[in-house]
Amino acid sequence: MSKGFLWFAQNNDKTDYVDLSIKLAKSIKHWNKENKVCVITDDKSKFESKHVDIVRVLKRDNSEDHDIKWANEYQAFALTPFTHTIKLEADMAWTTNTDWWWNHLWQHDLVLSVGCRDYRDNIIKETPYRKLFTRNHLPNIYNGLMYFRRSKKAQQFYSIAQDIVENWEAVKSTMLIACHDKYPSTDVVFALAYRIMDPTNESLIDYEWFKFIHHKPAVNGLTRVKDQNNYLWPNKTGDALYIGERRVSRVWHYHDKELNARIF
Amino acid sequence: MFCFDTSETKYHKVLERCVVLAKKNLKLPITVVTNLDTFKKIKPLGFINYKFIDPELGNTKSGKEWNNVDRHMAYELSPYDTTLVMDIDYFCFSDNLLQYMDTGYDFLISKNAHDLTNRNSFDLRRWSMIDMVWATVFVFRKGRKAKQVFDMIKYVKSYYSYFLDLYRIRDRRFRNDYAFAMALEQANGFISYDTLPINLPTLPPDCKVVKIDDNGIAWQYKDQINFIQNQDVHVLNKEMADV
């Protein structure tokens, strides 16, 4: 029985996701004892790093000609080498030990993070970024932090996600209202897949500790600020990460790649 | 309670009302920190303790004298193990605060105020990087942690303009609300701290108090008169001293 972290890293013209991945892997290994890491990448982004235990190369790259590489995330279930997997996104950082999570997570087949947190640790349920979710009655889940175990339920979930991705044009025009995403954005795909599986959210597990800090201005309540990074000045002192007046100790989805170069 | 008359405001009159209500509804022993000049004007209020200090002068509010700088001394001045520190313009029309006198917490303060005129005029998020607390009402239990908090308040007070810049606080006057917020932030290692689970019911300064009795308070806002009963109220309009 193995457990570990998995995410995708496919470089594009703008972002070196491999670099972000190595730094994320390093931060996970720094904090956690259970710290096996697998990164899924493509031929062009193939890499080796002492911080990443397993690098798997996509055999079938659905986003080869996409500017934003979203279309492969449904393959997480098929490609994970672990029995118990926490799936992440590359532009994240670990700030605390989370080994205890496994004791809760592995009792379930599928756990998604529902809602997110601001840098002050408040749970944020509604943001202007999620109007599409509200309009379409999709569960407010984030694929940036989710858990699945090798199970029929998880397999079904990822299989529905695959169908959505492979039929994205039809899905967005016939199943979703006001969806104008050119490529299948993973949060929407996973939310729709979950809604198809569990329309009433009866089995949706919402752990208050299983949420990341989403570093976006409207989540942080800083839409009036021109540059939230300049305002909050995220910085690292030793092991401690500070954002604004707060020391944060949750998974940080920094989102803004400029911060990667500056902080880590 | 801290009470110092100024040349503009007869705070002792506010104190008199506040003490009567606190005695009736909270039934706690009361200590008033004041100076001799103010003390001489206070009418007999029954059995309450007085502590005399010379207030630190120099702070102003809207160009008027504002003697609010001594709150950091509450720890040393309090004769009690558990102390409820209350502004004298906070009127207890209920015993709600009593429930916070016997908790396991060392320091509790409120972060939110509820505007009784429903205009949400106390949303101060944009004026500083940190949440302001309301030092109007707070409870502390003497011990290591509370001492650390008060020591930190003293430290923040000593370097107040530096901390104002650090936390990008727009208001340049000394405010206990910000000094306490900054100290709590610092003393708690930059993570969340414990707060009173209440929004302080507050009457904004543009509301003129027209009547106070044993049960509640009536005020005028524009052309409207409103009244609230059996509910604590923090009154920001200091002219209420003459009501």
Short mmCIF file of C-alpha atoms in Angstrom, two decimals:
data_model
loop_
_atom_site.label_atom_id
_atom_site.label_comp_id
_atom_site.label_asym_id
_atom_site.label_seq_id
_atom_site.Cartn_x
_atom_site.Cartn_y
_atom_site.Cartn_z
CA MET A 1 0.00 0.00 0.00
CA SER A 2 1.69 3.17 -1.16
CA LYS A 3 0.81 6.76 -0.79
CA GLY A 4 2.19 9.88 -2.38
CA PHE A 5 1.71 13.19 -4.12
CA LEU A 6 1.16 13.60 -7.82
CA TRP A 7 0.82 16.51 -10.21
CA PHE A 8 1.33 17.46 -13.83
CA ALA A 9 4.17 19.57 -15.16
CA GLN A 10 4.07 20.50 -18.79
CA ASN A 11 6.05 23.57 -19.67
CA ASN A 12 4.53 26.15 -21.97
CA ASP A 13 5.91 29.30 -23.57
CA LYS A 14 5.40 31.32 -20.43
CA THR A 15 6.03 29.04 -17.49
CA ASP A 16 8.65 26.52 -16.48
CA TYR A 17 6.40 24.10 -14.61
CA VAL A 18 9.29 21.71 -14.09
CA ASP A 19 11.07 24.30 -12.00
CA LEU A 20 7.90 24.89 -9.98
CA SER A 21 7.50 21.14 -9.55
CA ILE A 22 10.98 20.64 -8.17
CA LYS A 23 10.42 23.40 -5.66
CA LEU A 24 7.08 21.98 -4.62
CA ALA A 25 8.60 18.51 -4.24
CA LYS A 26 11.38 20.00 -2.16
CA SER A 27 8.91 21.73 0.14
CA ILE A 28 6.87 18.54 0.57
CA LYS A 29 10.00 16.58 1.44
CA HIS A 30 11.09 19.24 3.85
CA TRP A 31 7.90 19.04 5.88
CA ASN A 32 6.51 15.53 5.46
CA LYS A 33 7.77 12.08 6.34
CA GLU A 34 5.33 10.53 3.90
CA ASN A 35 6.70 12.36 0.94
CA LYS A 36 6.80 10.24 -2.19
CA VAL A 37 6.35 12.45 -5.21
CA CYS A 38 5.37 11.61 -8.78
CA VAL A 39 5.29 14.21 -11.52
CA ILE A 40 3.62 13.56 -14.85
CA THR A 41 5.22 15.38 -17.70
CA ASP A 42 5.50 15.32 -21.48
CA ASP A 43 8.36 14.51 -23.79
CA LYS A 44 9.45 18.11 -24.09
CA SER A 45 9.47 18.74 -20.35
CA LYS A 46 11.09 15.48 -19.26
CA PHE A 47 13.44 15.97 -16.31
CA GLU A 48 15.22 14.32 -13.41
CA SER A 49 15.54 15.64 -9.91
CA LYS A 50 16.61 14.16 -6.61
CA HIS A 51 13.50 15.69 -5.04
CA VAL A 52 11.09 13.94 -7.40
CA ASP A 53 10.89 10.19 -6.89
CA ILE A 54 9.04 9.25 -10.05
CA VAL A 55 8.75 11.11 -13.32
CA ARG A 56 6.25 9.67 -15.74
CA VAL A 57 6.01 10.77 -19.33
CA LEU A 58 2.61 11.03 -20.96
CA LYS A 59 2.15 8.55 -23.76
CA ARG A 60 -0.83 10.41 -25.06
CA ASP A 61 -0.68 14.18 -24.74
CA ASN A 62 -4.15 15.65 -25.27
CA SER A 63 -2.87 19.18 -24.86
CA GLU A 64 0.08 19.00 -27.22
CA ASP A 65 -1.13 21.92 -29.29
CA HIS A 66 -2.85 23.76 -26.42
CA ASP A 67 -1.47 26.99 -24.97
CA ILE A 68 -2.69 25.93 -21.55
CA LYS A 69 -2.01 22.31 -20.71
CA TRP A 70 -5.18 21.28 -18.95
CA ALA A 71 -6.38 18.38 -21.02
CA ASN A 72 -4.39 15.58 -19.40
CA GLU A 73 -5.36 15.83 -15.77
CA TYR A 74 -7.99 13.13 -16.11
CA GLN A 75 -5.11 10.71 -16.63
CA ALA A 76 -4.05 11.09 -13.00
CA PHE A 77 -5.91 7.95 -12.00
CA ALA A 78 -4.35 5.82 -14.72
CA LEU A 79 -0.84 7.17 -14.25
CA THR A 80 -0.47 7.36 -10.50
CA PRO A 81 1.96 4.81 -9.09
CA PHE A 82 0.34 5.10 -5.67
CA THR A 83 -2.61 3.37 -4.04
CA HIS A 84 -3.43 6.58 -2.22
CA THR A 85 -2.78 9.77 -4.13
CA ILE A 86 -2.99 13.42 -3.24
CA LYS A 87 -3.18 15.33 -6.49
CA LEU A 88 -1.83 18.85 -6.56
CA GLU A 89 -0.85 21.60 -8.98
CA ALA A 90 2.74 22.55 -9.63
CA ASP A 91 2.46 26.18 -8.51
CA MET A 92 1.99 25.34 -4.84
CA ALA A 93 4.14 25.29 -1.75
CA TRP A 94 4.02 23.22 1.44
CA THR A 95 4.31 25.16 4.67
CA THR A 96 3.61 22.60 7.36
CA ASN A 97 3.57 18.90 8.14
CA THR A 98 0.50 17.15 6.78
CA ASP A 99 1.34 13.50 7.42
CA TRP A 100 -1.76 13.21 9.61
CA TRP A 101 -3.99 13.90 6.62
CA TRP A 102 -3.57 10.36 5.40
CA ASN A 103 -5.33 8.93 8.46
CA HIS A 104 -8.48 10.73 7.42
CA LEU A 105 -8.15 10.63 3.68
CA TRP A 106 -7.53 6.96 3.14
CA GLN A 107 -10.88 6.12 4.69
CA HIS A 108 -12.48 7.50 1.53
CA ASP A 109 -12.33 6.92 -2.20
CA LEU A 110 -12.40 10.51 -3.29
CA VAL A 111 -11.91 13.73 -1.34
CA LEU A 112 -11.87 17.11 -3.02
CA SER A 113 -11.07 20.44 -1.50
CA VAL A 114 -14.31 22.40 -1.32
CA GLY A 115 -13.84 26.15 -1.27
CA CYS A 116 -10.49 27.64 -0.42
CA ARG A 117 -8.90 29.93 2.13
CA ASP A 118 -7.55 33.44 2.08
CA TYR A 119 -4.16 34.31 3.55
CA ARG A 120 -5.84 35.10 6.85
CA ASP A 121 -7.11 31.54 7.02
CA ASN A 122 -10.76 32.40 6.45
CA ILE A 123 -12.71 29.88 4.42
CA ILE A 124 -13.85 31.49 1.18
CA LYS A 125 -16.90 29.97 -0.41
CA GLU A 126 -17.75 32.53 -3.03
CA THR A 127 -15.47 34.41 -5.36
CA PRO A 128 -16.01 36.32 -8.59
CA TYR A 129 -13.81 33.72 -10.29
CA ARG A 130 -16.47 31.08 -9.83
CA LYS A 131 -19.49 32.60 -11.49
CA LEU A 132 -19.56 29.74 -13.97
CA PHE A 133 -19.82 27.28 -11.10
CA THR A 134 -22.73 29.14 -9.54
CA ARG A 135 -24.49 29.55 -12.88
CA ASN A 136 -24.20 25.83 -13.60
CA HIS A 137 -24.80 24.60 -10.05
CA LEU A 138 -21.43 22.92 -9.97
CA PRO A 139 -19.88 21.94 -6.65
CA ASN A 140 -17.31 24.48 -5.51
CA ILE A 141 -14.38 22.09 -5.70
CA TYR A 142 -10.73 22.65 -6.51
CA ASN A 143 -8.63 20.06 -8.27
CA GLY A 144 -5.49 21.71 -6.94
CA LEU A 145 -5.85 19.70 -3.78
CA MET A 146 -7.66 16.40 -3.98
CA TYR A 147 -7.26 12.86 -2.82
CA PHE A 148 -8.22 9.61 -4.49
CA ARG A 149 -7.52 5.99 -3.80
CA ARG A 150 -7.42 3.17 -6.27
CA SER A 151 -11.11 2.43 -6.19
CA LYS A 152 -14.09 1.98 -8.44
CA LYS A 153 -15.51 5.30 -7.42
CA ALA A 154 -12.36 7.22 -8.27
CA GLN A 155 -12.05 5.30 -11.50
CA GLN A 156 -15.59 6.25 -12.44
CA PHE A 157 -14.90 9.87 -11.59
CA TYR A 158 -11.83 10.03 -13.79
CA SER A 159 -13.58 8.15 -16.55
CA ILE A 160 -16.37 10.76 -16.63
CA ALA A 161 -13.72 13.47 -16.59
CA GLN A 162 -12.06 11.84 -19.60
CA ASP A 163 -15.35 11.81 -21.48
CA ILE A 164 -15.85 15.48 -20.71
CA VAL A 165 -12.35 16.43 -21.84
CA GLU A 166 -12.54 14.40 -25.04
CA ASN A 167 -15.90 15.93 -25.91
CA TRP A 168 -15.18 19.41 -24.62
CA GLU A 169 -16.67 21.34 -27.51
CA ALA A 170 -19.99 19.52 -27.17
CA VAL A 171 -19.96 19.65 -23.38
CA LYS A 172 -19.33 23.36 -23.11
CA SER A 173 -21.98 24.24 -25.67
CA THR A 174 -24.71 21.80 -24.68
CA MET A 175 -24.18 20.90 -21.03
CA LEU A 176 -22.81 24.10 -19.54
CA ILE A 177 -24.32 27.55 -19.52
CA ALA A 178 -22.11 30.49 -20.45
CA CYS A 179 -18.91 28.49 -20.59
CA HIS A 180 -16.41 30.09 -22.92
CA ASP A 181 -13.26 28.23 -21.93
CA LYS A 182 -11.36 27.29 -25.05
CA TYR A 183 -9.68 24.40 -23.31
CA PRO A 184 -11.19 22.09 -20.70
CA SER A 185 -10.27 23.80 -17.44
CA THR A 186 -9.69 21.11 -14.88
CA ASP A 187 -11.76 22.61 -12.08
CA VAL A 188 -14.81 22.84 -14.35
CA VAL A 189 -14.25 19.35 -15.76
CA PHE A 190 -13.87 17.79 -12.32
CA ALA A 191 -16.79 19.73 -10.89
CA LEU A 192 -19.03 18.61 -13.72
CA ALA A 193 -17.79 15.04 -13.42
CA TYR A 194 -18.54 15.11 -9.72
CA ARG A 195 -21.97 16.59 -10.30
CA ILE A 196 -22.80 13.85 -12.78
CA MET A 197 -21.72 11.24 -10.23
CA ASP A 198 -23.31 12.83 -7.19
CA PRO A 199 -25.86 15.46 -8.28
CA THR A 200 -26.97 16.32 -4.76
CA ASN A 201 -23.47 16.38 -3.26
CA GLU A 202 -24.63 13.72 -0.88
CA SER A 203 -21.19 12.13 -0.67
CA LEU A 204 -19.14 15.29 -1.06
CA ILE A 205 -16.63 15.36 1.78
CA ASP A 206 -15.75 18.84 2.95
CA TYR A 207 -12.85 18.74 5.40
CA GLU A 208 -12.16 22.20 6.73
CA TRP A 209 -8.43 21.40 6.90
CA PHE A 210 -8.27 20.10 3.34
CA LYS A 211 -8.22 23.47 1.61
CA PHE A 212 -5.40 25.52 0.23
CA ILE A 213 -4.73 29.23 0.42
CA HIS A 214 -5.67 30.57 -2.98
CA HIS A 215 -3.50 33.58 -3.64
CA LYS A 216 -5.89 35.58 -5.78
CA PRO A 217 -6.87 39.19 -5.04
CA ALA A 218 -10.61 38.59 -4.71
CA VAL A 219 -10.04 35.61 -2.43
CA ASN A 220 -7.78 37.74 -0.26
CA GLY A 221 -10.33 40.57 -0.29
CA LEU A 222 -7.89 42.85 -2.05
CA THR A 223 -9.53 43.77 -5.33
CA ARG A 224 -8.99 47.44 -4.51
CA VAL A 225 -5.23 46.89 -4.35
CA LYS A 226 -3.34 47.35 -7.60
CA ASP A 227 -0.70 44.74 -6.93
CA GLN A 228 -1.46 42.35 -4.09
CA ASN A 229 2.07 40.93 -4.07
CA ASN A 230 3.50 44.34 -3.50
CA TYR A 231 0.89 44.97 -0.82
CA LEU A 232 1.16 41.67 1.02
CA TRP A 233 4.81 41.08 0.17
CA PRO A 234 4.91 37.30 0.64
CA ASN A 235 8.29 36.32 2.04
CA LYS A 236 10.05 33.41 3.59
CA THR A 237 12.15 33.60 6.73
CA GLY A 238 13.72 30.28 7.54
CA ASP A 239 10.89 27.78 7.34
CA ALA A 240 8.21 30.35 7.94
CA LEU A 241 6.19 31.84 5.14
CA TYR A 242 4.64 35.23 5.77
CA ILE A 243 1.91 36.83 3.70
CA GLY A 244 0.95 40.30 4.76
CA GLU A 245 0.74 40.31 8.54
CA ARG A 246 0.24 36.57 8.77
CA ARG A 247 2.41 33.54 9.08
CA VAL A 248 0.67 30.95 6.96
CA SER A 249 0.68 27.26 7.66
CA ARG A 250 -1.47 25.74 4.99
CA VAL A 251 -0.80 24.63 1.47
CA TRP A 252 -0.21 27.79 -0.53
CA HIS A 253 -1.35 27.93 -4.14
CA TYR A 254 0.62 31.00 -5.10
CA HIS A 255 -0.64 30.96 -8.63
CA ASP A 256 1.49 33.95 -9.60
CA LYS A 257 4.65 32.44 -11.03
CA GLU A 258 6.70 35.57 -10.32
CA LEU A 259 6.52 34.62 -6.65
CA ASN A 260 8.24 31.33 -7.32
CA ALA A 261 11.35 33.09 -8.50
CA ARG A 262 11.26 35.58 -5.68
CA ILE A 263 10.51 33.41 -2.68
CA PHE A 264 11.67 29.85 -3.20
CA MET B 1 -12.84 51.40 33.49
CA PHE B 2 -10.70 54.38 32.57
CA CYS B 3 -12.15 57.85 32.97
CA PHE B 4 -10.50 61.23 32.54
CA ASP B 5 -12.40 64.44 31.97
CA THR B 6 -11.12 66.70 29.25
CA SER B 7 -11.69 70.39 28.72
CA GLU B 8 -14.37 69.54 26.13
CA THR B 9 -16.06 66.44 27.50
CA LYS B 10 -17.39 65.60 30.93
CA TYR B 11 -16.49 61.95 30.83
CA HIS B 12 -17.33 61.59 34.53
CA LYS B 13 -20.99 61.96 33.60
CA VAL B 14 -20.71 59.14 31.13
CA LEU B 15 -18.97 57.07 33.79
CA GLU B 16 -21.80 57.65 36.23
CA ARG B 17 -24.31 56.15 33.82
CA CYS B 18 -22.01 53.32 32.87
CA VAL B 19 -21.29 52.30 36.46
CA VAL B 20 -24.94 52.22 37.43
CA LEU B 21 -25.76 49.92 34.52
CA ALA B 22 -22.71 47.71 35.07
CA LYS B 23 -23.55 47.33 38.75
CA LYS B 24 -27.12 46.44 37.98
CA ASN B 25 -26.53 44.00 35.13
CA LEU B 26 -23.04 42.57 35.64
CA LYS B 27 -22.85 42.67 39.41
CA LEU B 28 -19.05 42.61 39.30
CA PRO B 29 -16.73 44.60 41.56
CA ILE B 30 -15.69 47.76 39.74
CA THR B 31 -12.41 49.64 39.70
CA VAL B 32 -12.20 53.03 38.02
CA VAL B 33 -8.85 54.37 36.93
CA THR B 34 -9.00 58.14 37.01
CA ASN B 35 -7.21 61.28 38.14
CA LEU B 36 -7.99 63.46 41.13
CA ASP B 37 -9.61 66.25 39.12
CA THR B 38 -12.10 63.89 37.55
CA PHE B 39 -12.66 62.00 40.77
CA LYS B 40 -13.74 65.16 42.55
CA LYS B 41 -16.60 65.60 40.06
CA ILE B 42 -17.92 62.05 40.18
CA LYS B 43 -21.07 61.77 42.23
CA PRO B 44 -21.13 59.05 44.92
CA LEU B 45 -21.56 55.72 43.15
CA GLY B 46 -21.63 53.34 46.07
CA PHE B 47 -18.88 50.84 46.70
CA ILE B 48 -16.38 51.01 43.87
CA ASN B 49 -12.58 51.17 43.87
CA TYR B 50 -10.59 54.05 42.47
CA LYS B 51 -7.03 54.03 41.23
CA PHE B 52 -5.39 57.34 40.57
CA ILE B 53 -2.91 57.98 37.82
CA ASP B 54 -1.87 61.01 35.82
CA PRO B 55 -3.03 60.34 32.29
CA GLU B 56 -0.50 60.56 29.52
CA LEU B 57 -1.45 63.65 27.56
CA GLY B 58 -0.89 64.66 23.98
CA ASN B 59 -3.27 62.54 21.94
CA THR B 60 -6.13 64.24 20.12
CA LYS B 61 -9.26 63.24 18.28
CA SER B 62 -10.90 65.69 15.86
CA GLY B 63 -8.68 68.40 17.37
CA LYS B 64 -9.94 67.68 20.88
CA GLU B 65 -8.01 66.33 23.84
CA TRP B 66 -8.22 62.52 23.94
CA ASN B 67 -6.86 60.75 26.99
CA ASN B 68 -6.87 57.19 25.82
CA VAL B 69 -3.23 56.21 26.03
CA ASP B 70 -3.18 54.46 29.38
CA ARG B 71 -5.10 51.32 28.56
CA HIS B 72 -1.86 49.34 28.34
CA MET B 73 -1.59 49.66 32.12
CA ALA B 74 -4.76 47.65 32.73
CA TYR B 75 -2.76 44.55 33.67
CA GLU B 76 -0.84 46.29 36.44
CA LEU B 77 -3.74 48.41 37.62
CA SER B 78 -6.30 45.63 37.85
CA PRO B 79 -6.72 44.14 41.33
CA TYR B 80 -8.58 41.13 39.89
CA ASP B 81 -7.52 37.71 38.60
CA THR B 82 -9.92 38.00 35.69
CA THR B 83 -10.70 41.47 34.47
CA LEU B 84 -13.25 42.88 32.11
CA VAL B 85 -11.94 46.17 30.78
CA MET B 86 -14.69 48.31 29.40
CA ASP B 87 -14.94 51.75 27.85
CA ILE B 88 -17.18 54.00 29.88
CA ASP B 89 -19.27 54.67 26.78
CA TYR B 90 -20.20 50.99 26.64
CA PHE B 91 -23.53 50.61 28.35
CA CYS B 92 -24.49 47.21 29.68
CA PHE B 93 -28.20 46.79 29.35
CA SER B 94 -27.75 43.03 29.63
CA ASP B 95 -25.52 40.55 31.45
CA ASN B 96 -24.11 39.16 28.20
CA LEU B 97 -20.51 39.96 29.05
CA LEU B 98 -20.62 37.87 32.22
CA GLN B 99 -20.30 34.66 30.23
CA TYR B 100 -16.75 35.63 29.21
CA MET B 101 -15.53 35.98 32.78
CA ASP B 102 -15.13 32.28 33.35
CA THR B 103 -13.62 30.81 30.21
CA GLY B 104 -10.32 29.07 29.65
CA TYR B 105 -9.01 31.97 27.57
CA ASP B 106 -6.28 34.32 28.73
CA PHE B 107 -7.14 37.27 26.53
CA LEU B 108 -10.32 37.90 24.58
CA ILE B 109 -11.19 40.96 22.57
CA SER B 110 -13.76 41.74 19.91
CA LYS B 111 -12.83 42.16 16.28
CA ASN B 112 -16.16 43.29 14.95
CA ALA B 113 -18.66 46.02 15.64
CA HIS B 114 -22.25 46.03 14.51
CA ASP B 115 -23.56 49.35 13.33
CA LEU B 116 -26.94 49.76 14.98
CA THR B 117 -28.05 52.04 12.14
CA ASN B 118 -27.35 49.20 9.73
CA ARG B 119 -25.00 51.24 7.54
CA ASN B 120 -22.02 48.93 8.02
CA SER B 121 -19.90 51.94 8.85
CA PHE B 122 -17.35 49.93 10.81
CA ASP B 123 -15.91 47.96 7.95
CA LEU B 124 -12.37 49.27 8.32
CA ARG B 125 -10.61 46.65 6.24
CA ARG B 126 -9.29 49.06 3.67
CA TRP B 127 -7.66 51.43 6.13
CA SER B 128 -5.00 49.04 7.34
CA MET B 129 -3.33 45.78 6.52
CA ILE B 130 -4.48 44.15 9.72
CA ASP B 131 -7.90 43.74 11.19
CA MET B 132 -8.60 46.32 13.83
CA VAL B 133 -9.86 45.07 17.17
CA TRP B 134 -12.23 46.98 19.40
CA ALA B 135 -10.45 47.67 22.66
CA THR B 136 -13.83 48.90 23.92
CA VAL B 137 -14.40 45.61 25.71
CA PHE B 138 -11.83 42.97 26.49
CA VAL B 139 -11.30 40.28 29.06
CA PHE B 140 -7.98 39.05 30.38
CA ARG B 141 -6.94 36.53 32.96
CA LYS B 142 -3.73 37.31 34.77
CA GLY B 143 -0.97 34.95 33.83
CA ARG B 144 2.00 34.52 31.53
CA LYS B 145 0.12 34.90 28.28
CA ALA B 146 -1.87 37.99 29.23
CA LYS B 147 1.32 39.55 30.60
CA GLN B 148 3.05 38.90 27.28
CA VAL B 149 0.21 40.56 25.43
CA PHE B 150 0.34 43.65 27.63
CA ASP B 151 4.12 43.80 27.41
CA MET B 152 3.75 43.70 23.67
CA ILE B 153 1.16 46.47 23.76
CA LYS B 154 3.66 48.59 25.66
CA TYR B 155 6.32 47.79 23.08
CA VAL B 156 3.99 48.66 20.21
CA LYS B 157 3.12 51.90 21.96
CA SER B 158 6.79 52.79 22.32
CA TYR B 159 7.39 52.39 18.59
CA TYR B 160 3.90 53.27 17.47
CA SER B 161 4.73 55.19 14.32
CA TYR B 162 6.99 52.36 13.15
CA PHE B 163 4.19 49.85 13.64
CA LEU B 164 1.73 52.16 11.88
CA ASP B 165 3.99 52.08 8.85
CA LEU B 166 4.63 48.36 9.13
CA TYR B 167 0.94 47.58 9.05
CA ARG B 168 0.10 50.47 6.72
CA ILE B 169 -2.44 52.00 9.05
CA ARG B 170 -3.91 55.19 7.73
CA ASP B 171 -5.02 56.66 11.04
CA ARG B 172 -1.94 58.33 12.55
CA ARG B 173 -3.41 58.98 15.99
CA PHE B 174 -2.70 56.61 18.82
CA ARG B 175 -5.61 54.21 18.94
CA ASN B 176 -5.83 51.39 21.41
CA ASP B 177 -7.80 49.48 18.81
CA TYR B 178 -4.80 49.31 16.54
CA ALA B 179 -2.19 49.04 19.29
CA PHE B 180 -3.98 45.99 20.67
CA ALA B 181 -4.46 44.50 17.21
CA MET B 182 -0.78 44.86 16.39
CA ALA B 183 0.33 43.49 19.73
CA LEU B 184 -1.95 40.48 19.48
CA GLU B 185 -0.72 39.79 15.97
CA GLN B 186 2.87 39.94 17.14
CA ALA B 187 2.43 38.13 20.44
CA ASN B 188 0.56 35.26 18.80
CA GLY B 189 3.24 34.58 16.24
CA PHE B 190 1.43 36.16 13.31
CA ILE B 191 -1.43 33.69 13.38
CA SER B 192 -5.05 34.06 14.42
CA TYR B 193 -5.82 34.92 18.01
CA ASP B 194 -8.83 34.31 20.21
CA THR B 195 -11.61 36.84 19.99
CA LEU B 196 -14.90 37.46 21.72
CA PRO B 197 -17.61 35.79 19.67
CA ILE B 198 -19.67 38.97 19.49
CA ASN B 199 -20.05 42.00 17.27
CA LEU B 200 -20.10 45.00 19.57
CA PRO B 201 -23.42 46.79 19.06
CA THR B 202 -22.28 50.32 18.29
CA LEU B 203 -24.00 53.59 17.72
CA PRO B 204 -22.04 55.75 15.23
CA PRO B 205 -20.98 59.29 16.22
CA ASP B 206 -23.59 60.94 14.01
CA CYS B 207 -26.38 59.48 16.12
CA LYS B 208 -27.55 61.82 18.85
CA VAL B 209 -28.61 60.08 22.03
CA VAL B 210 -31.95 61.50 23.14
CA LYS B 211 -32.81 59.26 26.05
CA ILE B 212 -31.22 56.69 28.31
CA ASP B 213 -33.06 54.73 30.94
CA ASP B 214 -32.42 51.52 32.88
CA ASN B 215 -33.40 49.28 30.01
CA GLY B 216 -32.24 50.90 26.82
CA ILE B 217 -31.29 53.87 24.77
CA ALA B 218 -33.04 56.08 22.22
CA TRP B 219 -31.21 58.01 19.51
CA GLN B 220 -31.87 60.30 16.65
CA TYR B 221 -30.34 59.75 13.26
CA LYS B 222 -31.36 62.31 10.64
CA ASP B 223 -35.12 62.58 11.05
CA GLN B 224 -35.59 59.21 12.67
CA ILE B 225 -35.79 58.19 16.30
CA ASN B 226 -34.82 54.65 17.22
CA PHE B 227 -34.80 52.75 20.45
CA ILE B 228 -33.08 49.61 21.63
CA GLN B 229 -33.74 47.64 24.80
CA ASN B 230 -31.98 44.92 26.80
CA GLN B 231 -29.00 45.06 24.49
CA ASP B 232 -25.53 46.41 25.28
CA VAL B 233 -24.65 49.53 23.32
CA HIS B 234 -21.37 51.27 22.60
CA VAL B 235 -22.11 54.96 22.10
CA LEU B 236 -19.59 56.92 20.08
CA ASN B 237 -21.26 60.32 20.35
CA LYS B 238 -19.78 61.81 23.50
CA GLU B 239 -22.40 64.54 23.77
CA MET B 240 -24.53 61.89 25.40
CA ALA B 241 -22.88 62.94 28.66
CA ASP B 242 -25.38 65.78 28.82
CA VAL B 243 -28.48 63.66 28.17
#
